mmCIF file of C-alpha atoms in Angstrom:
data_model
loop_
_atom_site.group_PDB
_atom_site.id
_atom_site.type_symbol
_atom_site.label_atom_id
_atom_site.label_comp_id
_atom_site.label_asym_id
_atom_site.label_seq_id
_atom_site.Cartn_x
_atom_site.Cartn_y
_atom_site.Cartn_z
ATOM 1 C CA MET A 448 26.599 19.356 9.690
ATOM 2 C CA ASN A 449 25.093 22.770 9.083
ATOM 3 C CA THR A 450 22.847 23.727 6.176
ATOM 4 C CA SER A 451 25.580 25.078 3.918
ATOM 5 C CA GLU A 452 27.720 21.967 4.453
ATOM 6 C CA ILE A 453 24.791 19.765 3.509
ATOM 7 C CA LYS A 454 24.201 21.826 0.381
ATOM 8 C CA LYS A 455 27.879 21.519 -0.564
ATOM 9 C CA LEU A 456 27.724 17.771 -0.013
ATOM 10 C CA ILE A 457 24.638 17.460 -2.212
ATOM 11 C CA ILE A 458 26.260 19.434 -5.038
ATOM 12 C CA SER A 459 29.522 17.519 -4.746
ATOM 13 C CA SER A 460 27.669 14.209 -5.213
ATOM 14 C CA LEU A 461 27.245 15.170 -8.865
ATOM 15 C CA ASP A 462 30.959 15.653 -9.543
ATOM 16 C CA ALA A 463 32.042 13.033 -12.059
ATOM 17 C CA SER A 464 34.856 11.967 -9.728
ATOM 18 C CA ALA A 465 32.804 12.041 -6.491
ATOM 19 C CA ASP A 466 32.890 9.157 -4.031
ATOM 20 C CA THR A 467 29.143 8.645 -4.308
ATOM 21 C CA ILE A 468 28.979 5.816 -1.783
ATOM 22 C CA GLU A 469 30.588 8.065 0.826
ATOM 23 C CA VAL A 470 28.198 10.939 -0.008
ATOM 24 C CA ALA A 471 25.172 8.631 0.287
ATOM 25 C CA ARG A 472 26.478 7.328 3.634
ATOM 26 C CA LYS A 473 27.081 10.837 5.004
ATOM 27 C CA LEU A 474 23.633 11.996 3.926
ATOM 28 C CA GLU A 475 22.044 8.995 5.592
ATOM 29 C CA GLU A 476 23.954 9.827 8.767
ATOM 30 C CA GLU A 477 22.471 13.316 8.573
ATOM 31 C CA GLY A 478 18.965 11.919 8.489
ATOM 32 C CA VAL A 479 18.377 11.724 4.749
ATOM 33 C CA SER A 480 16.981 8.222 4.678
ATOM 34 C CA PHE A 481 14.054 6.758 2.854
ATOM 35 C CA ASN A 482 12.114 3.802 4.130
ATOM 36 C CA PHE A 483 8.775 2.236 3.497
ATOM 37 C CA SER A 484 6.424 1.902 6.421
ATOM 38 C CA GLN A 485 6.592 -0.997 8.842
ATOM 39 C CA ASN A 486 5.278 -4.344 7.547
ATOM 40 C CA PHE A 487 5.871 -3.246 3.965
ATOM 41 C CA GLY A 488 7.191 -6.712 3.121
ATOM 42 C CA ASP A 489 4.191 -8.416 4.687
ATOM 43 C CA ARG A 490 1.862 -6.212 2.695
ATOM 44 C CA VAL A 491 3.651 -7.063 -0.550
ATOM 45 C CA LEU A 492 3.402 -10.780 0.221
ATOM 46 C CA THR A 493 -0.257 -10.513 1.186
ATOM 47 C CA LYS A 494 -0.991 -8.675 -2.043
ATOM 48 C CA LEU A 495 0.937 -11.240 -4.034
ATOM 49 C CA PHE A 496 -0.261 -14.454 -2.488
ATOM 50 C CA SER A 497 -3.773 -13.729 -1.286
ATOM 51 C CA ALA A 498 -4.595 -11.983 -4.516
ATOM 52 C CA GLY A 499 -2.237 -14.297 -6.396
ATOM 53 C CA LEU A 500 -5.005 -16.160 -8.156
ATOM 54 C CA SER A 501 -6.800 -13.071 -9.364
ATOM 55 C CA VAL A 502 -3.540 -11.403 -10.390
ATOM 56 C CA SER A 503 -2.421 -14.464 -12.361
ATOM 57 C CA ARG A 504 -5.867 -14.673 -13.959
ATOM 58 C CA GLU A 505 -5.565 -11.033 -14.904
ATOM 59 C CA VAL A 506 -2.134 -11.655 -16.417
ATOM 60 C CA GLU A 507 -3.482 -14.674 -18.351
ATOM 61 C CA PHE A 508 -6.445 -12.616 -19.545
ATOM 62 C CA ILE A 509 -4.151 -9.846 -20.812
ATOM 63 C CA LYS A 510 -1.996 -12.418 -22.614
ATOM 64 C CA TYR A 511 -5.059 -13.929 -24.319
ATOM 65 C CA MET A 512 -6.356 -10.478 -25.215
ATOM 66 C CA ASN A 513 -3.022 -9.578 -26.820
ATOM 67 C CA PHE A 514 -3.027 -12.846 -28.740
ATOM 68 C CA ALA A 515 -6.647 -12.351 -29.847
ATOM 69 C CA PHE A 516 -5.932 -8.758 -30.839
ATOM 70 C CA TYR A 517 -3.077 -9.767 -33.129
ATOM 71 C CA ARG A 518 -5.171 -12.497 -34.762
ATOM 72 C CA ILE A 519 -8.120 -10.159 -35.285
ATOM 73 C CA ALA A 520 -5.895 -7.355 -36.553
ATOM 74 C CA LEU A 521 -4.092 -9.641 -39.014
ATOM 75 C CA THR A 522 -7.372 -11.122 -40.271
ATOM 76 C CA GLY A 523 -8.765 -7.625 -40.694
ATOM 77 C CA VAL A 524 -5.736 -6.435 -42.654
ATOM 78 C CA ALA A 525 -5.891 -9.535 -44.865
ATOM 79 C CA ALA A 526 -9.621 -8.962 -45.542
ATOM 80 C CA ILE A 527 -9.002 -5.321 -46.471
ATOM 81 C CA VAL A 528 -6.209 -6.301 -48.883
ATOM 82 C CA ILE A 529 -8.404 -8.961 -50.537
ATOM 83 C CA LEU A 530 -11.245 -6.428 -50.853
ATOM 84 C CA ILE A 531 -8.983 -3.849 -52.498
ATOM 85 C CA ILE A 532 -7.567 -6.421 -54.941
ATOM 86 C CA SER A 533 -11.041 -7.701 -55.861
ATOM 87 C CA ILE A 534 -12.338 -4.133 -56.423
ATOM 88 C CA PHE A 535 -9.349 -3.392 -58.615
ATOM 89 C CA LEU A 536 -9.867 -6.573 -60.624
ATOM 90 C CA MET A 537 -13.598 -5.994 -61.074
ATOM 91 C CA GLU A 538 -13.590 -2.244 -61.663
ATOM 92 C CA GLY A 539 -10.163 -1.783 -63.226
ATOM 93 C CA SER A 540 -9.400 1.179 -60.934
ATOM 94 C CA LEU A 541 -9.319 2.189 -57.298
ATOM 95 C CA SER A 542 -11.364 5.373 -57.507
ATOM 96 C CA ILE A 543 -13.787 6.465 -54.757
ATOM 97 C CA ASN A 544 -16.714 5.539 -57.010
ATOM 98 C CA SER A 545 -15.416 2.023 -57.462
ATOM 99 C CA PHE A 546 -15.014 1.704 -53.687
ATOM 100 C CA LEU A 547 -18.602 2.912 -53.207
ATOM 101 C CA GLY A 548 -19.865 0.635 -55.985
ATOM 102 C CA LEU A 549 -21.140 3.584 -58.066
ATOM 103 C CA SER A 550 -18.929 3.282 -61.095
ATOM 104 C CA ASP A 551 -21.549 1.697 -63.417
ATOM 105 C CA ASN A 552 -24.610 3.578 -62.243
ATOM 106 C CA TYR A 553 -25.912 6.648 -64.043
ATOM 107 C CA ASP A 554 -28.373 9.121 -62.585
ATOM 108 C CA GLU A 555 -31.071 8.160 -65.126
ATOM 109 C CA SER A 556 -30.922 4.507 -64.283
ATOM 110 C CA ILE A 557 -31.172 5.282 -60.554
ATOM 111 C CA VAL A 558 -34.216 7.503 -61.186
ATOM 112 C CA CYS A 559 -35.826 4.699 -63.243
ATOM 113 C CA LEU A 560 -35.037 2.226 -60.543
ATOM 114 C CA LEU A 561 -36.563 4.398 -57.809
ATOM 115 C CA THR A 562 -39.629 5.612 -59.710
ATOM 116 C CA GLY A 563 -40.345 2.392 -61.599
ATOM 117 C CA ASN A 564 -40.696 4.250 -64.911
ATOM 118 C CA MET B 58 5.753 -11.330 10.248
ATOM 119 C CA MET B 59 8.114 -12.639 7.628
ATOM 120 C CA ASN B 60 10.303 -15.664 8.197
ATOM 121 C CA ASN B 61 14.004 -14.796 8.658
ATOM 122 C CA SER B 62 15.443 -18.252 7.988
ATOM 123 C CA TYR B 63 16.889 -17.039 4.688
ATOM 124 C CA GLY B 64 19.238 -14.549 6.351
ATOM 125 C CA VAL B 65 22.494 -15.669 4.694
ATOM 126 C CA THR B 66 21.114 -17.504 1.677
ATOM 127 C CA LYS B 67 22.604 -16.579 -1.670
ATOM 128 C CA GLU B 68 20.600 -14.569 -4.155
ATOM 129 C CA LYS B 69 20.490 -17.329 -6.767
ATOM 130 C CA GLU B 70 19.021 -19.791 -4.281
ATOM 131 C CA LEU B 71 16.453 -17.229 -3.175
ATOM 132 C CA ILE B 72 15.401 -16.667 -6.767
ATOM 133 C CA GLU B 73 15.100 -20.400 -7.427
ATOM 134 C CA ALA B 74 13.101 -20.918 -4.239
ATOM 135 C CA SER B 75 10.828 -17.987 -5.138
ATOM 136 C CA LEU B 76 10.265 -19.434 -8.586
ATOM 137 C CA ASN B 77 9.259 -22.693 -6.921
ATOM 138 C CA GLY B 78 6.582 -20.806 -4.998
ATOM 139 C CA ASP B 79 8.427 -20.326 -1.684
ATOM 140 C CA LYS B 80 6.906 -17.114 -0.393
ATOM 141 C CA ASN B 81 9.388 -16.787 2.480
ATOM 142 C CA ALA B 82 12.239 -16.757 -0.022
ATOM 143 C CA PHE B 83 10.584 -13.949 -1.934
ATOM 144 C CA GLY B 84 9.911 -12.212 1.398
ATOM 145 C CA GLU B 85 13.660 -12.267 2.030
ATOM 146 C CA ILE B 86 14.280 -10.630 -1.357
ATOM 147 C CA VAL B 87 11.757 -7.916 -0.430
ATOM 148 C CA THR B 88 13.477 -7.395 2.941
ATOM 149 C CA ARG B 89 16.917 -7.135 1.342
ATOM 150 C CA TYR B 90 15.959 -4.648 -1.356
ATOM 151 C CA GLN B 91 13.078 -2.612 0.047
ATOM 152 C CA LYS B 92 15.323 0.162 1.337
ATOM 153 C CA MET B 93 17.037 0.486 -2.034
ATOM 154 C CA VAL B 94 13.655 0.674 -3.773
ATOM 155 C CA ALA B 95 12.416 3.200 -1.193
ATOM 156 C CA ARG B 96 15.363 5.500 -1.955
ATOM 157 C CA THR B 97 14.594 5.455 -5.674
ATOM 158 C CA VAL B 98 10.813 5.700 -5.447
ATOM 159 C CA LYS B 99 10.619 8.198 -2.596
ATOM 160 C CA GLY B 100 13.572 10.176 -3.952
ATOM 161 C CA MET B 101 11.685 10.580 -7.212
ATOM 162 C CA LEU B 102 8.078 10.884 -6.011
ATOM 163 C CA GLY B 103 8.498 12.404 -2.585
ATOM 164 C CA ASP B 104 7.816 10.697 0.711
ATOM 165 C CA SER B 105 4.112 10.127 0.125
ATOM 166 C CA VAL B 106 1.687 7.215 0.337
ATOM 167 C CA PHE B 107 1.694 6.945 -3.459
ATOM 168 C CA ALA B 108 5.387 6.087 -3.289
ATOM 169 C CA GLU B 109 4.524 3.152 -1.031
ATOM 170 C CA ASP B 110 2.078 1.831 -3.650
ATOM 171 C CA ILE B 111 4.682 2.105 -6.380
ATOM 172 C CA GLY B 112 7.153 0.319 -4.085
ATOM 173 C CA GLN B 113 4.705 -2.566 -3.728
ATOM 174 C CA GLU B 114 4.159 -2.614 -7.473
ATOM 175 C CA VAL B 115 7.918 -2.907 -8.010
ATOM 176 C CA PHE B 116 8.075 -6.134 -6.017
ATOM 177 C CA ILE B 117 4.885 -7.521 -7.552
ATOM 178 C CA LYS B 118 6.301 -6.889 -11.010
ATOM 179 C CA LEU B 119 9.596 -8.438 -9.915
ATOM 180 C CA TYR B 120 7.779 -11.569 -8.733
ATOM 181 C CA TYR B 121 6.037 -12.043 -12.060
ATOM 182 C CA SER B 122 9.170 -11.371 -14.082
ATOM 183 C CA LEU B 123 11.612 -13.407 -11.986
ATOM 184 C CA SER B 124 11.483 -16.234 -14.525
ATOM 185 C CA GLU B 125 12.829 -13.804 -17.144
ATOM 186 C CA PHE B 126 15.795 -12.826 -14.949
ATOM 187 C CA ARG B 127 18.778 -14.583 -16.529
ATOM 188 C CA GLY B 128 21.312 -13.605 -13.889
ATOM 189 C CA GLU B 129 23.566 -11.724 -16.333
ATOM 190 C CA ALA B 130 23.252 -8.536 -14.263
ATOM 191 C CA LYS B 131 22.974 -8.236 -10.488
ATOM 192 C CA LEU B 132 19.505 -8.728 -9.026
ATOM 193 C CA SER B 133 19.776 -5.263 -7.458
ATOM 194 C CA THR B 134 20.316 -3.729 -10.916
ATOM 195 C CA TYR B 135 17.308 -5.631 -12.266
ATOM 196 C CA ILE B 136 15.102 -4.441 -9.387
ATOM 197 C CA GLN B 137 16.430 -0.912 -9.741
ATOM 198 C CA LYS B 138 15.467 -0.873 -13.429
ATOM 199 C CA ILE B 139 11.916 -1.945 -12.576
ATOM 200 C CA ALA B 140 11.737 0.750 -9.880
ATOM 201 C CA VAL B 141 13.016 3.447 -12.234
ATOM 202 C CA ASN B 142 10.575 2.478 -15.010
ATOM 203 C CA LEU B 143 7.537 2.354 -12.736
ATOM 204 C CA THR B 144 8.483 5.627 -11.068
ATOM 205 C CA LEU B 145 8.995 7.451 -14.366
ATOM 206 C CA ASN B 146 5.656 6.077 -15.610
ATOM 207 C CA GLU B 147 3.979 7.357 -12.450
ATOM 208 C CA ILE B 148 5.535 10.812 -12.950
ATOM 209 C CA LYS B 149 4.213 10.899 -16.541
ATOM 210 C CA ARG B 150 0.767 9.763 -15.370
ATOM 211 C CA ARG B 151 0.645 12.413 -12.626
ATOM 212 C CA LYS B 152 1.858 15.102 -14.976
ATOM 213 C CA ARG B 153 -0.977 14.296 -17.391
ATOM 214 C CA PHE B 154 -3.520 14.185 -14.554
ATOM 215 C CA PHE B 155 -2.442 17.429 -12.902
ATOM 216 C CA THR B 156 -2.126 19.238 -16.211
ATOM 217 C CA LEU B 157 -5.749 18.324 -16.920
ATOM 218 C CA PHE B 158 -7.314 18.800 -13.520
ATOM 219 C CA SER B 159 -5.229 21.124 -11.394
ATOM 220 C CA GLN B 160 -3.588 24.514 -11.583
ATOM 221 C CA LYS B 161 -1.319 23.807 -8.634
ATOM 222 C CA ALA B 162 0.551 21.044 -10.410
ATOM 223 C CA ASN B 163 3.936 21.266 -8.735
ATOM 224 C CA ASP B 164 2.629 21.766 -5.208
ATOM 225 C CA GLU B 165 0.355 18.751 -5.292
ATOM 226 C CA MET B 166 2.397 16.419 -7.442
ATOM 227 C CA TYR B 167 5.157 15.823 -4.945
ATOM 228 C CA ALA B 168 3.911 15.995 -1.405
ATOM 229 C CA PHE B 169 6.407 14.760 1.127
ATOM 230 C CA GLU B 170 6.273 13.983 4.777
ATOM 231 C CA ILE B 171 9.118 14.027 7.264
ATOM 232 C CA ALA B 172 9.057 11.815 10.335
ATOM 233 C CA ASP B 173 8.123 13.745 13.477
ATOM 234 C CA GLN B 174 10.582 11.962 15.738
ATOM 235 C CA ASP B 175 13.681 13.274 13.920
ATOM 236 C CA THR B 176 15.777 15.973 15.508
ATOM 237 C CA GLU B 177 15.598 19.505 14.101
ATOM 238 C CA GLU B 178 18.974 19.202 12.334
ATOM 239 C CA ARG B 179 18.166 15.820 10.777
ATOM 240 C CA ARG B 180 14.781 17.105 9.674
ATOM 241 C CA GLU B 181 16.435 20.096 8.074
ATOM 242 C CA ALA B 182 18.830 17.922 6.058
ATOM 243 C CA SER B 183 15.967 15.738 4.932
ATOM 244 C CA GLU B 184 13.869 18.749 4.019
ATOM 245 C CA ILE B 185 16.649 20.337 1.966
ATOM 246 C CA VAL B 186 17.215 17.131 -0.001
ATOM 247 C CA ASN B 187 13.501 16.561 -0.574
ATOM 248 C CA LYS B 188 12.770 20.122 -1.624
ATOM 249 C CA ALA B 189 15.780 20.233 -3.939
ATOM 250 C CA LEU B 190 14.866 16.922 -5.562
ATOM 251 C CA MET B 191 11.222 17.826 -6.058
ATOM 252 C CA ALA B 192 12.159 21.140 -7.661
ATOM 253 C CA MET B 193 14.281 19.398 -10.279
ATOM 254 C CA ASP B 194 13.365 18.285 -13.756
ATOM 255 C CA PRO B 195 12.576 14.515 -13.524
ATOM 256 C CA LYS B 196 15.259 13.594 -16.053
ATOM 257 C CA PHE B 197 17.876 15.227 -13.827
ATOM 258 C CA ARG B 198 16.203 14.110 -10.619
ATOM 259 C CA ILE B 199 16.636 10.462 -11.536
ATOM 260 C CA ILE B 200 20.370 11.010 -12.093
ATOM 261 C CA VAL B 201 20.708 12.795 -8.745
ATOM 262 C CA THR B 202 18.747 10.040 -6.995
ATOM 263 C CA MET B 203 21.006 7.359 -8.438
ATOM 264 C CA ARG B 204 24.189 9.227 -7.491
ATOM 265 C CA MET B 205 23.347 11.014 -4.267
ATOM 266 C CA LEU B 206 20.922 8.605 -2.600
ATOM 267 C CA GLN B 207 21.968 5.241 -4.059
ATOM 268 C CA GLY B 208 25.689 5.972 -4.359
ATOM 269 C CA TYR B 209 25.963 4.560 -7.890
ATOM 270 C CA SER B 210 28.904 5.334 -10.146
ATOM 271 C CA THR B 211 28.423 6.947 -13.554
ATOM 272 C CA LYS B 212 28.764 3.534 -15.238
ATOM 273 C CA GLU B 213 26.180 1.905 -12.959
ATOM 274 C CA THR B 214 23.811 4.859 -13.419
ATOM 275 C CA ALA B 215 24.149 4.561 -17.189
ATOM 276 C CA GLU B 216 23.449 0.819 -17.048
ATOM 277 C CA ILE B 217 20.331 1.196 -14.894
ATOM 278 C CA LEU B 218 18.922 4.070 -16.939
ATOM 279 C CA ASN B 219 19.848 2.452 -20.268
ATOM 280 C CA LEU B 220 21.736 5.566 -21.312
ATOM 281 C CA PRO B 221 25.181 6.042 -22.855
ATOM 282 C CA ILE B 222 27.834 7.136 -20.332
ATOM 283 C CA GLY B 223 28.318 10.394 -22.293
ATOM 284 C CA THR B 224 24.647 11.269 -21.847
ATOM 285 C CA VAL B 225 24.823 10.564 -18.107
ATOM 286 C CA LEU B 226 27.924 12.751 -17.786
ATOM 287 C CA SER B 227 26.317 15.649 -19.629
ATOM 288 C CA ARG B 228 23.109 15.313 -17.589
ATOM 289 C CA LEU B 229 25.222 15.213 -14.425
ATOM 290 C CA SER B 230 26.783 18.545 -15.181
ATOM 291 C CA ARG B 231 23.434 20.118 -16.153
ATOM 292 C CA ALA B 232 21.797 18.594 -13.062
ATOM 293 C CA GLN B 233 24.567 20.042 -10.903
ATOM 294 C CA GLU B 234 23.936 23.475 -12.358
ATOM 295 C CA GLN B 235 20.186 23.185 -11.787
ATOM 296 C CA LEU B 236 20.742 21.874 -8.261
ATOM 297 C CA ARG B 237 23.079 24.749 -7.439
ATOM 298 C CA ASN B 238 20.439 27.286 -8.511
ATOM 299 C CA ILE B 239 17.716 25.522 -6.536
ATOM 300 C CA LEU B 240 19.833 25.278 -3.393
ATOM 301 C CA LEU B 241 20.666 28.968 -3.569
ATOM 302 C CA ASN B 242 16.991 29.736 -3.005
ATOM 303 C CA LEU B 243 16.438 27.239 -0.199
#
């Protein structure tokens, strides 16, 4: 097959009605083939089974981390909600001052507190 | 070398044996599907050493998710989905990396090698296909890889890519247009 025939074949593979299996076969005949290197399978098995223990440990670790993350995140959210409710109940509002605990303090009383007078 | 005693064993039995820790059974699955995975991964990433790593990752991921395979679809479809996902993730990762660190993004992202022993004509065909694929937008490239290299129908392509058939058909026609323009300049 010459270059223009190959190009036509490639374009025709995208026709909705194309016989794609036939196109793939023809292209493979023309040298368009993809393969992994020799002993690819052996390398996969070596990676899987010699490193199996460490890989499974890694997987277990990730699972535990995910679990721990959800527990910590949920506890954190619950604590924040409780804090907001308690501030609202104590201060009667959710202003920035009430969050910072400044709502009942006046400048004079802070000066007295700091200077001792 | 891998054991070939599983030559004619059915897929279901191979999966069960693999789940029971039989590494030769899983080796047979790798042997049966490695070429299919190579077409997807190398078609998308170019014929480089990185593609080989992704290929290995596909089978490692398959091994650890075999227990989740319910047998509703064909094993080949399941493997193909893993290959497509890992390959698209790798493309995204490379795109981020090369955008940050290199000006010559397209040249370096998809290096490909062609076997020296091939004849001139066969090398030319391979080169045309590789160059055309690498010049395409990844979302079209995956469609072309599924159709042209794997020989999948529109329905099978849609199933593997988790896309509606209408979307695949519209991408096919846009991919064809893009491919035509690319091939004109090759």
